[in-house]
Amino acid sequence: MKEYLKDLNEAQKAPVLHKEGPLIVIAGAGSGKTRVLTYRIAHLMAQGVDSFNILALTFTNKAAREMKQRISDLVGGSEAKNLWMGTFHSVFARLLRSDGPKLGYPSNFTIYDTQDSQRLIASIIKEMGLDKDIYKYKQIQNRISSFKNSLITVKAYFQNPELIEADAMAKRPRLGEIYKNYVERCFKAGAMDFDDLLLRTNELLNRFPDVLAKYQERFRYILVDEYQDTNHSQYLIVRALADRYQNICVVGDDAQSIYSFRGANITNILNFQRDYDDVAVYRLEQNYRSTKNIVNAANSIIANNKHQLEKVVWTANKEGPKVKLHRSPTDAEEGRFVAGSVFEHKMQQQMAHSDFAVLYRTNSQSRAIEDALRKRDIPYRIFGGLSFYQRKEIKDLLSYLRLVINPKDEEALKRIINFPARGIGQTTIDRLTIAANHYERSIFEIIENLDKLDLKINAGTRRKLEDFVNMIKSFQIMNQQADAFTLAEHVVKKSGLLVEFKKDGTPEGVTRIENLEELLNGIKDFVEGQKELADATGDLTEFLEDVALATDLDNDKGDSDRVALMTVHMAKGLEFPYVYIVGLEEDLFPSAMSMNTRSELEEERRLFYVALTRAEKQAFITYTQNRYRWGKLIDAEPSRFIEEIDEAFVEDLTPASTYTFKPFVSPDIFGSSGPPRKTTTRVTSSIAPAEKQLRKLRKLKPNLSQPIGHTDKAVMDLEVGTLVNHSRFGKGEVLKVEGNGHDKKAEIQFAKGDTKKLLLRFAKLEIL
């Protein structure tokens, strides 16, 4: 028995030792599925399988890098370098670099990111004279993306009357034309978008049997991580490649299938046993990540889903504290609770900020959390914000580099042909675009042949265009010998980008220069890293491909001590000691847009399951009674998912406040004469974790005739000039009062110099 197999438990060892034939590993959250994949690859190599014959597909570059490093540690670095391991997109981009010319694409094709695609679609909509309010470029891009992932080509679209009718009903009858123009323009520009990397791989394997046979022979052993997240296009590629030898191993958890909006198809994993004969099924059910209370709470939630593969997740970890449940009056109070709790746990247990994560259903929820964390001076980082590679100055330099590799790249050329400004106006660019479409050539080729074409462009502008082309060609000559860093450093200086940003003496201008410097540092690191790889050169093509396929999480070095803020979708695959899941309210989580069918609701429940199982030691669930939506305070109802958690694993943190009037004198002294007397009692009770009590609470609506937060009539009747004291802002004077009833506000000048406008029914004010 190999020494490294001692690192595995019996359930993990079984699929690792399974060599031939199809197998599926159904892996619960935190059960060590990555370890199984890693050790299986290492064991195959130890058993004599050539590393060149192994293909491993993941969903992030980060996961692929970590797996390759662990395999290198187990079996030695030189062999690990030969593995074809990476994301679907990166592996198939590599395949298309080699065989894409059979489809008419250059081997140095550009990869368009989402922003590039949207810009091109917006240009096409404008050129076609369509109403941009009806033909919204982002919606069109999403629809085209879904077509491609479902293998609906332009030809298939026009052969499908239902699709054409659906677009006509949506008042977008010319969507098919946009799709056709978009595909043609990408092809002419020698560019593929992310979805093309899969679509064109499918086309290559289906149209050219010799290419399919070559890669079937090459990839005798195929392993796929997160199989539940594969879409139809990815599924077909894997089926085709594995068809000859059927040595396919897929690992996944149907309970964590949360990407249907990206085209992920849960039936791929549910039906795997129907796709192949004699499938071996292995289950990883021991959770190594979370405490017993977290695991059991998550199990009680996911048990409500009807469509799932059979497994019972368990853990030998400590019982740990129960899942904490907290109700707040508003989203601002929810933020303050989270910030206060983070601060308290950090101080009491000497935790790092990076041990905490706040997860939400939508990005817009981060604002209240950010405000509260800032006021506590707690550093945080938002994942999924503007990526480093999407910043203007970075896109500018990358566009120059893309044009060096592929001068047909229309989007790159349009971006930088007049940046820095060189006197080439929009009118000239429009004429060049029209000529390029007319002659079915790229804009760059049109500029190269200006002397042969009768275009209304004056001599001065022609000279500037020729200078631009000559500059790009000089970069291309240098690229034949220089590595990516040397060339990029040269381009930054010679293109005028550095001078342009240095002119801007503002802090933003300085930041742009720092970002360019950081990009150059990154290119240097990349070139040095590529030297370690067997078949890498460190040239510009490799770097641009790496950048095009990078994600925000891939770029995270994990070295900053900050609280992580992200959507639950972004949190997939991550883990944190302390996790706060905020906004557990009906129409928010589950989302109002995801409750039309059982399958949609079950995906929302899987999303909550993913959120809860990110926690190692402690999970907090919060919700509010009222939440601001579009500037208005609306009633919020607790999420049905709260009710579904077994009460044995939940502890309610919401403080129960009970107020009862106590008479200052004995009522007996008044006798029985006079009008009947009533003792006023007001009770505000907390959520009890018991299921029955939760069900009752869901039906309650806050009584808006009773203001939340403040019921002091004197405060509600404030007048201009009144002196008040606020628990946070200190002493102040009322400058102005406006509004009526629950919307009544007071503008108050505080002694610290701040002027605040407070909603009186919430304001914690004391009249002096």
JSON list of C-alpha atoms in Angstrom, two decimals, residues 272 425 454 519 568 626 643 684:
[
{"chain": "A", "resi": 272, "resn": "PHE", "atom": "CA", "xyz": [-24.97, 10.08, -14.49]},
{"chain": "A", "resi": 425, "resn": "GLY", "atom": "CA", "xyz": [-11.93, 61.24, -34.12]},
{"chain": "A", "resi": 454, "resn": "ASP", "atom": "CA", "xyz": [-11.40, 55.77, -51.69]},
{"chain": "A", "resi": 519, "resn": "LEU", "atom": "CA", "xyz": [-0.02, 44.87, -13.64]},
{"chain": "A", "resi": 568, "resn": "VAL", "atom": "CA", "xyz": [-23.73, 33.17, -1.38]},
{"chain": "A", "resi": 626, "resn": "ASN", "atom": "CA", "xyz": [-38.64, 46.07, 8.14]},
{"chain": "A", "resi": 643, "resn": "GLU", "atom": "CA", "xyz": [-38.85, 27.56, 9.96]},
{"chain": "A", "resi": 684, "resn": "THR", "atom": "CA", "xyz": [-42.78, 42.63, 22.53]}
]
